[in-house]
């Protein structure tokens, strides 16, 4: 059982995500408990301001310390256990499936979603344990990144996936990209299904899929392959793939 507390000015973005599909089912199964906290509810004054002008001038607003501190106090009161606090921004370290597994083993995560130009830097220094990026691009806020993390850590929880779903999840776990997938019709104006997949020889099918995984990883993500040490059998499959699929 994993508990996630998400600090966000747009709770509906997080809540919509956890109510459907595999995540919704994980909540029903008691594998995931997710709560949202809106700093607006902890802001003071008639206007309940959560942002202010960036110090030093220039365009854009920054999320203020005080409402975030009050929100964190409320979370501390609700969750006395120790919590790993994550902030999402392009300045963070890029997320990997390995890190997803490590985070998924933590019982209590707090996800801080920035808006505007982000949060006051002192919040990052005093409460944030880890800054995570999904890649080199900019969003309008941290919520969609948080939703991605919630999805990734939930689907690796024991019991989150049914048997049929688990098999497809295995591909990235061994460091390789997925192989191609097909479904009927066998013949279509856009092409036909590779014959080996229709023959019913499960050993041959597994061999073909492994070969595709190795070959696609070599062609599309050579950086991933460079980090691995391939068995002699895999090296043979890859050589076969490259001989069949490269023109020189
Ligand atoms: C907003 C802005 C407005 C005026 C001038 C400069 C500005 N920079 C930003 C900005 O980068 N805002 C970020 C929005 C602050 C942190 C939360 N936001 C965010 C997270 N955008 N993109 C991400 C993100 C998170 C994880 N992986 C990729 C992107």
mmCIF file of N, CA, C and O in Angstrom, residues 7 65-66 68-69 72-73 76 83-87 110 112 119-131:
data_model
loop_
_atom_site.group_PDB
_atom_site.id
_atom_site.type_symbol
_atom_site.label_atom_id
_atom_site.label_comp_id
_atom_site.label_asym_id
_atom_site.label_seq_id
_atom_site.Cartn_x
_atom_site.Cartn_y
_atom_site.Cartn_z
ATOM 1 N N UNK A 7 0.500 18.195 -3.716
ATOM 2 C CA UNK A 7 0.238 19.617 -3.469
ATOM 3 C C UNK A 7 0.069 20.303 -4.812
ATOM 4 O O UNK A 7 1.013 20.354 -5.618
ATOM 5 N N UNK A 65 6.300 31.087 -0.241
ATOM 6 C CA UNK A 65 6.662 30.103 0.777
ATOM 7 C C UNK A 65 5.491 29.773 1.703
ATOM 8 O O UNK A 65 5.192 28.599 1.946
ATOM 9 N N UNK A 66 4.839 30.827 2.251
ATOM 10 C CA UNK A 66 3.922 30.643 3.384
ATOM 11 C C UNK A 66 2.777 29.646 3.125
ATOM 12 O O UNK A 66 2.581 28.726 3.929
ATOM 13 N N UNK A 68 2.667 27.227 1.078
ATOM 14 C CA UNK A 68 3.252 25.888 0.919
ATOM 15 C C UNK A 68 3.675 25.330 2.270
ATOM 16 O O UNK A 68 3.474 24.143 2.557
ATOM 17 N N UNK A 69 4.240 26.194 3.129
ATOM 18 C CA UNK A 69 4.643 25.750 4.472
ATOM 19 C C UNK A 69 3.423 25.278 5.261
ATOM 20 O O UNK A 69 3.464 24.244 5.928
ATOM 21 N N UNK A 72 2.245 21.940 3.921
ATOM 22 C CA UNK A 72 3.137 20.860 4.377
ATOM 23 C C UNK A 72 2.883 20.518 5.841
ATOM 24 O O UNK A 72 2.929 19.347 6.229
ATOM 25 N N UNK A 73 2.590 21.542 6.662
ATOM 26 C CA UNK A 73 2.254 21.291 8.077
ATOM 27 C C UNK A 73 1.011 20.427 8.180
ATOM 28 O O UNK A 73 0.946 19.501 9.004
ATOM 29 N N UNK A 76 1.887 16.915 7.301
ATOM 30 C CA UNK A 76 2.622 16.310 8.421
ATOM 31 C C UNK A 76 1.666 15.842 9.511
ATOM 32 O O UNK A 76 1.875 14.783 10.111
ATOM 33 N N UNK A 83 8.317 11.190 4.848
ATOM 34 C CA UNK A 83 7.800 11.323 3.488
ATOM 35 C C UNK A 83 8.896 11.809 2.550
ATOM 36 O O UNK A 83 9.668 12.687 2.902
ATOM 37 N N UNK A 84 8.945 11.240 1.368
ATOM 38 C CA UNK A 84 9.900 11.654 0.344
ATOM 39 C C UNK A 84 9.229 12.710 -0.531
ATOM 40 O O UNK A 84 8.205 12.442 -1.166
ATOM 41 N N UNK A 85 9.802 13.926 -0.564
ATOM 42 C CA UNK A 85 9.156 15.048 -1.258
ATOM 43 C C UNK A 85 9.807 15.279 -2.626
ATOM 44 O O UNK A 85 11.028 15.466 -2.725
ATOM 45 N N UNK A 86 8.967 15.265 -3.654
ATOM 46 C CA UNK A 86 9.445 15.396 -5.039
ATOM 47 C C UNK A 86 8.871 16.656 -5.677
ATOM 48 O O UNK A 86 7.691 16.964 -5.523
ATOM 49 N N UNK A 87 9.724 17.369 -6.397
ATOM 50 C CA UNK A 87 9.302 18.532 -7.183
ATOM 51 C C UNK A 87 9.587 18.233 -8.654
ATOM 52 O O UNK A 87 10.577 17.569 -8.977
ATOM 53 N N UNK A 110 5.331 12.706 -1.266
ATOM 54 C CA UNK A 110 4.665 14.002 -1.403
ATOM 55 C C UNK A 110 5.115 14.602 -2.730
ATOM 56 O O UNK A 110 6.319 14.710 -2.987
ATOM 57 N N UNK A 112 5.074 17.823 -5.128
ATOM 58 C CA UNK A 112 4.841 19.271 -5.144
ATOM 59 C C UNK A 112 4.793 19.733 -6.595
ATOM 60 O O UNK A 112 5.767 19.582 -7.347
ATOM 61 N N UNK A 119 8.312 27.459 -7.737
ATOM 62 C CA UNK A 119 8.213 27.791 -6.314
ATOM 63 C C UNK A 119 9.452 28.576 -5.879
ATOM 64 O O UNK A 119 10.497 28.503 -6.522
ATOM 65 N N UNK A 120 9.314 29.326 -4.807
ATOM 66 C CA UNK A 120 10.434 30.044 -4.187
ATOM 67 C C UNK A 120 11.572 29.042 -3.937
ATOM 68 O O UNK A 120 11.345 27.955 -3.391
ATOM 69 N N UNK A 121 12.767 29.383 -4.330
ATOM 70 C CA UNK A 121 13.924 28.478 -4.253
ATOM 71 C C UNK A 121 14.137 27.937 -2.837
ATOM 72 O O UNK A 121 14.627 26.816 -2.646
ATOM 73 N N UNK A 122 13.748 28.719 -1.810
ATOM 74 C CA UNK A 122 13.963 28.266 -0.433
ATOM 75 C C UNK A 122 13.095 27.061 -0.090
ATOM 76 O O UNK A 122 13.447 26.248 0.771
ATOM 77 N N UNK A 123 11.962 26.922 -0.767
ATOM 78 C CA UNK A 123 11.134 25.722 -0.588
ATOM 79 C C UNK A 123 11.898 24.500 -1.100
ATOM 80 O O UNK A 123 11.940 23.446 -0.462
ATOM 81 N N UNK A 124 12.526 24.667 -2.256
ATOM 82 C CA UNK A 124 13.302 23.549 -2.814
ATOM 83 C C UNK A 124 14.407 23.129 -1.848
ATOM 84 O O UNK A 124 14.623 21.941 -1.608
ATOM 85 N N UNK A 125 15.094 24.090 -1.261
ATOM 86 C CA UNK A 125 16.210 23.758 -0.375
ATOM 87 C C UNK A 125 15.760 23.166 0.945
ATOM 88 O O UNK A 125 16.430 22.294 1.491
ATOM 89 N N UNK A 126 14.604 23.607 1.459
ATOM 90 C CA UNK A 126 14.216 23.182 2.800
ATOM 91 C C UNK A 126 13.321 21.955 2.858
ATOM 92 O O UNK A 126 13.341 21.244 3.854
ATOM 93 N N UNK A 127 12.541 21.698 1.834
ATOM 94 C CA UNK A 127 11.615 20.570 1.948
ATOM 95 C C UNK A 127 11.710 19.551 0.817
ATOM 96 O O UNK A 127 11.286 18.414 0.992
ATOM 97 N N UNK A 128 12.264 19.943 -0.310
ATOM 98 C CA UNK A 128 12.260 19.012 -1.446
ATOM 99 C C UNK A 128 13.475 18.090 -1.370
ATOM 100 O O UNK A 128 14.607 18.538 -1.207
ATOM 101 N N UNK A 129 13.218 16.768 -1.455
ATOM 102 C CA UNK A 129 14.283 15.772 -1.399
ATOM 103 C C UNK A 129 14.858 15.492 -2.783
ATOM 104 O O UNK A 129 16.007 15.077 -2.920
ATOM 105 N N UNK A 130 14.029 15.663 -3.802
ATOM 106 C CA UNK A 130 14.431 15.218 -5.132
ATOM 107 C C UNK A 130 13.671 16.027 -6.175
ATOM 108 O O UNK A 130 12.467 16.247 -6.048
ATOM 109 N N UNK A 131 14.385 16.477 -7.214
ATOM 110 C CA UNK A 131 13.752 17.207 -8.316
ATOM 111 C C UNK A 131 13.798 16.307 -9.540
ATOM 112 O O UNK A 131 14.871 15.812 -9.915
#
